[in-house]
Coordinates of C-alpha atoms and ligand atoms in Angstrom, one line a residue:
M1 CA 60.4 70.4 112.9
S2 CA 57.0 71.7 114.1
A3 CA 55.3 70.0 117.1
S4 CA 57.4 67.0 116.5
E5 CA 61.0 66.9 116.8
P6 CA 62.9 67.6 113.6
P7 CA 65.5 65.1 112.1
P8 CA 69.1 65.7 113.3
L9 CA 70.6 68.2 111.2
R10 CA 73.9 66.5 110.2
R11 CA 75.4 69.1 108.2
V12 CA 76.8 71.9 110.2
L13 CA 78.1 74.6 108.0
T14 CA 79.7 76.7 110.7
C15 CA 80.7 75.5 113.9
G16 CA 79.3 77.5 117.0
V17 CA 81.5 77.0 120.0
R18 CA 79.6 78.7 123.2
T19 CA 82.0 80.9 125.1
W20 CA 81.6 80.5 128.8
R21 CA 84.6 82.3 129.9
F22 CA 82.6 84.9 131.9
F23 CA 79.9 82.5 133.3
L24 CA 81.1 82.5 136.6
A25 CA 81.2 86.3 136.7
V26 CA 77.8 86.4 135.7
L27 CA 76.4 84.2 138.3
F28 CA 78.1 86.3 140.9
C29 CA 76.5 89.4 139.4
F30 CA 73.2 87.9 140.1
V31 CA 73.8 86.2 143.5
L32 CA 75.9 88.6 145.2
G33 CA 75.1 91.8 143.5
S34 CA 78.5 92.4 142.5
I35 CA 81.1 90.7 140.3
T36 CA 83.6 89.1 142.7
A37 CA 85.5 86.9 140.7
W38 CA 86.7 87.5 137.0
G39 CA 89.3 84.9 136.5
P40 CA 91.8 85.2 133.8
V41 CA 89.4 86.2 131.1
L42 CA 90.7 87.8 127.9
A43 CA 94.2 87.8 129.2
G44 CA 96.3 89.9 127.0
D45 CA 93.3 91.8 125.6
S46 CA 93.6 95.4 127.4
S47 CA 90.7 96.8 126.1
A48 CA 88.4 94.1 127.1
A49 CA 90.3 93.8 130.6
A50 CA 89.6 97.4 131.0
A51 CA 85.9 97.0 129.9
L52 CA 85.6 94.2 132.5
K53 CA 87.0 96.2 135.1
L54 CA 84.6 99.1 134.6
I55 CA 81.7 96.8 134.8
Q56 CA 83.0 95.1 137.9
A57 CA 82.7 98.8 139.2
R58 CA 79.3 98.9 137.8
R59 CA 80.4 101.6 135.6
Y60 CA 78.2 100.4 132.8
G61 CA 78.0 103.5 130.8
E62 CA 81.8 103.8 130.6
A63 CA 82.2 100.1 129.6
Y64 CA 79.5 100.4 127.0
P65 CA 81.6 101.4 123.7
S66 CA 84.2 98.9 124.5
I67 CA 81.4 96.2 125.1
F68 CA 79.6 97.1 122.1
S69 CA 82.6 96.8 119.8
L70 CA 83.7 93.5 121.5
A71 CA 80.1 92.1 121.1
A72 CA 80.0 93.1 117.5
A73 CA 83.2 91.3 116.8
S74 CA 82.2 88.2 118.4
P75 CA 78.4 88.0 118.1
K76 CA 78.1 84.6 119.2
D77 CA 79.7 84.9 122.6
M78 CA 76.7 85.1 125.0
S79 CA 78.7 86.6 127.7
L80 CA 79.6 89.6 125.8
Q81 CA 75.8 89.7 124.6
Y82 CA 74.9 89.7 128.5
Y83 CA 77.2 92.4 129.2
L84 CA 76.0 94.3 126.3
G85 CA 72.5 93.8 127.5
L86 CA 73.5 95.2 130.9
C87 CA 75.4 98.3 129.5
A88 CA 72.6 99.2 127.1
M89 CA 70.1 99.1 130.1
N90 CA 72.3 101.5 131.9
V91 CA 72.5 104.0 129.0
H92 CA 68.8 103.4 128.4
N93 CA 69.0 101.9 125.0
L94 CA 66.4 99.7 126.0
P95 CA 65.6 98.3 122.4
L96 CA 69.4 97.1 122.4
A97 CA 69.2 95.6 125.6
E98 CA 66.3 93.6 124.7
L99 CA 68.0 92.4 121.6
A100 CA 71.0 91.5 123.4
F101 CA 69.1 89.4 126.0
A102 CA 67.0 87.9 123.4
R103 CA 70.0 86.8 121.3
I104 CA 71.2 84.9 124.4
I105 CA 67.6 83.3 124.9
V106 CA 66.9 82.2 121.4
R107 CA 70.3 80.5 121.1
S108 CA 70.3 78.8 124.5
P109 CA 68.4 75.8 125.8
A110 CA 65.5 77.1 127.9
Q111 CA 67.0 76.1 131.3
D112 CA 70.5 77.3 130.5
P113 CA 71.6 79.3 133.3
F114 CA 72.7 82.1 130.9
A115 CA 69.1 82.1 129.3
V116 CA 67.6 82.3 132.8
A117 CA 69.7 85.1 133.7
A118 CA 68.8 86.9 130.5
K119 CA 65.2 86.5 131.3
K120 CA 65.6 87.8 134.8
A121 CA 67.4 91.0 133.3
L122 CA 64.7 91.5 130.7
A123 CA 62.2 91.7 133.9
T124 CA 64.2 94.2 135.5
F125 CA 63.1 97.0 133.1
R126 CA 60.0 97.9 131.3
S127 CA 60.3 94.9 128.9
Q128 CA 57.6 92.1 129.1
L129 CA 59.4 90.4 126.4
M130 CA 59.6 86.7 126.5
P131 CA 61.7 85.3 123.7
Y132 CA 62.0 81.7 123.5
S133 CA 64.7 79.2 122.9
S134 CA 65.1 78.3 119.0
L135 CA 67.6 75.7 119.1
C136 CA 67.2 72.6 117.0
N137 CA 69.4 69.7 118.2
N138 CA 71.3 72.2 120.1
K139 CA 72.1 74.3 117.0
S140 CA 70.7 77.9 116.1
L141 CA 69.4 77.7 112.6
R142 CA 68.6 80.3 110.1
W143 CA 68.6 81.0 106.4
S144 CA 71.7 82.4 104.8
P145 CA 71.2 86.1 103.4
Q146 CA 72.4 84.7 100.0
A147 CA 69.3 82.7 100.0
M148 CA 67.2 85.7 99.7
P149 CA 64.6 85.9 98.4
L150 CA 63.5 82.5 99.6
R151 CA 61.4 80.9 97.0
I152 CA 58.1 79.2 98.5
W153 CA 56.1 76.6 96.4
M154 CA 52.5 76.7 97.9
S155 CA 51.3 73.7 95.9
D156 CA 47.7 73.2 94.7
G157 CA 47.1 70.2 97.2
R158 CA 50.0 68.1 96.0
T159 CA 51.4 65.4 98.2
L160 CA 54.5 63.4 98.3
P161 CA 54.3 59.6 97.8
A162 CA 53.2 57.7 100.8
P163 CA 56.7 56.8 102.2
Y164 CA 57.3 60.7 102.7
V165 CA 54.1 61.8 104.1
G166 CA 53.6 63.1 107.6
C167 CA 56.6 61.4 109.2
I168 CA 60.1 62.0 110.3
M169 CA 62.7 61.1 107.7
D170 CA 66.2 60.2 108.2
A171 CA 68.9 61.7 105.9
A172 CA 68.6 59.2 103.2
T173 CA 64.9 59.2 103.1
Y174 CA 64.8 63.0 103.2
Q175 CA 67.2 63.1 100.2
A176 CA 64.9 60.7 98.2
A177 CA 61.9 62.9 99.1
T178 CA 64.1 66.0 97.8
N179 CA 64.8 64.1 94.6
V180 CA 61.0 63.4 94.0
L181 CA 60.4 67.1 94.5
Q182 CA 63.2 68.3 92.4
S183 CA 63.0 65.9 89.5
G184 CA 59.7 67.5 88.1
G185 CA 57.7 64.4 88.4
S186 CA 54.1 64.7 88.9
L187 CA 52.7 64.7 92.5
S188 CA 49.2 63.6 93.3
V189 CA 46.6 65.7 94.8
T190 CA 45.7 64.7 98.5
P191 CA 41.9 63.5 98.2
S192 CA 40.7 66.0 101.0
Y193 CA 42.2 69.1 99.4
D194 CA 40.3 72.1 98.9
P195 CA 41.6 75.2 97.2
A196 CA 40.3 77.2 100.1
Y197 CA 43.0 75.5 102.1
R198 CA 45.6 77.1 99.8
Q199 CA 44.2 80.4 100.1
S200 CA 44.1 80.2 103.8
A201 CA 47.5 79.1 104.0
L202 CA 48.7 81.9 101.7
A203 CA 47.0 84.5 104.2
G204 CA 49.2 82.8 106.7
L205 CA 52.4 83.7 105.0
R206 CA 51.3 87.4 105.4
W207 CA 51.4 87.1 109.0
W208 CA 55.3 87.7 108.7
D209 CA 54.7 90.8 106.3
W210 CA 56.3 92.6 109.3
A211 CA 59.6 90.8 109.0
V212 CA 59.7 91.4 105.3
K213 CA 59.3 95.1 105.9
E214 CA 62.0 95.0 108.5
G215 CA 64.5 93.2 106.0
I216 CA 64.8 90.2 108.1
F217 CA 63.8 88.1 105.2
S218 CA 62.3 88.2 101.8
Y219 CA 60.5 85.7 99.6
V220 CA 58.8 85.2 96.3
F221 CA 56.7 82.4 94.9
T222 CA 57.8 79.9 92.6
D223 CA 55.4 77.4 90.5
S224 CA 57.8 74.4 90.8
P225 CA 59.1 72.5 93.7
R226 CA 62.3 72.1 91.6
D227 CA 64.0 75.3 92.9
A228 CA 61.8 75.9 96.1
D229 CA 63.4 76.6 99.2
I230 CA 60.2 76.0 101.2
V231 CA 57.8 73.4 99.8
V232 CA 54.2 73.5 101.1
L233 CA 52.3 70.1 100.6
F234 CA 49.0 69.0 101.5
V235 CA 48.4 65.6 103.3
E236 CA 45.7 63.3 104.6
H237 CA 46.0 61.8 107.8
P238 CA 49.6 62.0 108.6
P239 CA 51.1 59.2 110.8
L240 CA 52.3 61.6 113.2
K241 CA 48.7 63.2 113.8
K242 CA 49.9 66.6 113.5
A243 CA 48.1 69.6 111.7
G244 CA 51.4 70.9 110.4
Y245 CA 54.9 69.8 110.0
T246 CA 58.1 71.5 109.1
L247 CA 61.0 69.4 108.2
Y248 CA 64.5 71.0 108.0
P249 CA 66.8 70.0 105.2
Y250 CA 69.8 67.6 106.0
A251 CA 72.2 69.0 103.4
N252 CA 72.6 72.1 100.9
H253 CA 70.1 72.4 98.2
Q254 CA 67.3 70.4 99.9
P255 CA 64.3 72.5 100.8
C256 CA 62.3 72.9 104.0
I257 CA 59.3 70.7 103.6
V258 CA 55.9 71.9 105.2
Q259 CA 53.0 69.4 105.3
L260 CA 49.6 70.7 106.0
E261 CA 46.9 68.0 106.9
C262 CA 43.7 68.3 105.0
A263 CA 41.5 65.5 106.2
L264 CA 38.8 66.3 108.5
S265 CA 38.5 64.3 111.6
D266 CA 35.7 64.0 114.3
G267 CA 34.1 67.4 115.0
I268 CA 36.2 69.4 112.5
T269 CA 34.1 71.1 109.9
R270 CA 35.5 72.3 106.6
A271 CA 34.9 75.8 107.7
F272 CA 37.0 75.4 110.9
K273 CA 39.7 73.6 108.6
V274 CA 39.9 76.6 106.2
H275 CA 40.1 79.0 109.3
S276 CA 42.9 77.0 111.2
M277 CA 45.0 76.6 108.0
E278 CA 46.0 80.2 108.0
Y279 CA 47.2 79.8 111.7
I280 CA 48.9 76.4 111.1
M281 CA 50.7 77.8 107.9
A282 CA 51.8 81.0 109.8
H283 CA 53.1 78.9 112.6
E284 CA 55.2 76.5 110.3
L285 CA 56.6 79.3 108.3
G286 CA 57.9 80.3 111.8
H287 CA 59.7 77.1 112.1
S288 CA 60.8 77.4 108.4
L289 CA 62.5 80.6 109.5
G290 CA 64.3 78.9 112.2
L291 CA 62.1 79.5 115.3
G292 CA 61.5 76.9 117.9
H293 CA 58.4 76.6 120.2
S294 CA 57.3 79.1 122.7
N295 CA 55.4 78.1 126.0
N296 CA 53.3 81.4 126.1
R297 CA 50.0 80.8 124.8
S298 CA 49.6 84.2 123.3
D299 CA 52.6 83.4 121.0
L300 CA 52.1 82.0 117.4
M301 CA 54.8 79.7 118.0
T302 CA 53.1 77.9 120.8
P303 CA 52.6 74.3 119.8
G304 CA 49.2 73.5 121.4
D305 CA 46.8 73.6 118.2
E306 CA 49.4 72.3 116.1
K307 CA 49.7 69.0 118.2
D308 CA 45.9 68.4 118.6
T309 CA 45.2 68.7 114.9
G310 CA 42.7 71.2 115.4
T311 CA 40.4 69.6 118.0
A312 CA 40.9 72.7 120.3
P313 CA 38.8 75.8 119.7
A314 CA 40.3 78.2 117.0
A315 CA 43.3 79.7 118.2
P316 CA 43.0 83.0 119.8
V317 CA 46.3 84.0 118.1
T318 CA 45.9 86.1 115.1
A319 CA 49.3 87.6 114.5
C320 CA 52.8 87.1 115.5
S321 CA 53.3 88.4 119.1
E322 CA 55.9 90.6 120.4
N323 CA 57.8 87.6 121.5
D324 CA 57.8 86.0 118.1
R325 CA 59.0 89.2 116.7
A326 CA 61.8 89.7 118.9
S327 CA 62.8 86.1 118.8
L328 CA 63.1 86.3 115.0
R329 CA 64.8 89.5 115.1
A330 CA 67.4 88.1 117.6
I331 CA 68.1 85.1 115.4
Y332 CA 68.6 87.2 112.3
S333 CA 70.9 89.5 114.1
M334 CA 73.7 87.2 114.6
P335 CA 75.4 84.3 112.8
P336 CA 73.7 80.9 113.5
D337 CA 75.4 77.5 114.2
A338 CA 74.2 76.5 110.8
Y339 CA 72.6 78.2 107.8
F340 CA 69.9 77.0 105.5
V341 CA 71.2 77.7 102.0
S342 CA 69.3 78.0 98.9
A343 CA 67.9 75.1 97.4
R344 CA 68.9 76.3 93.8
K345 CA 72.2 74.8 92.5
Ligands
LIG1 ZN1 55.4 73.9 115.9

């Protein structure tokens, strides 16, 4: 993915069907200040029906235990996440409220009414959190727990053969590139590569140490692309003119491929390139973990500097923001539409 659109993910391991059964009720809640129409929701589910009656009466604290259980049983039901957020707010469990609303936002299109409602709800209490949509081709994506620890190959300046460099690949091309990586053949070093770039990129990985400490993901380094889940390559002037790219796998046992531009363009010094490589790698790892782009310039996952290949001043962002953190926590706290699975067979 990255600044450019990723190739379509053709293989969907689990099918996520959005549940809209409470959607009208949610809109009424905001527009009228009270829920005036429920419709035949959860017919036959007495505990859910009872919980909904409590919410209708704004007895959120009483509804909380039931909604909590229902949301845990159906974590991809965004309407339940919304009610969980409302109930959590009312019992002053603000971290859970933030998490519930963030879950809605990360797995919805930015302008989705549900996401808009969740953003408004976040704004009603102390939270200044602004999680962002992380859908890829309308799918939420993340690594499978079984893929941990992720194996990262931070190459020493290696690049793929020309047909695979810095471009969007279709499924067949991606498989061919994967074959090149996993066959053990030698890869050439990109001419403008500087070992300092690799060191800087390694530092970029450490921007995510907080998530490792929280147990969201883990990684180890591998010295070969054969078994790597995330492959980091270095390229010259990529056709798409981006400072960094992350391409998502189409199928099981394919890696995420990250490509970092090395060549210096007008006005870009080596020192700047070394400096910016850390930021670019941190951003691309965010994509590799399943994050999309933020519109907030204070977030690591804003796409600006990635798009202009470093012609802007050094990014002021020096760490993952609270928005980046909340978005990743939300993604990894519920099942996705599709998992990335280990590249190991
Ligand atoms: Zn990006």
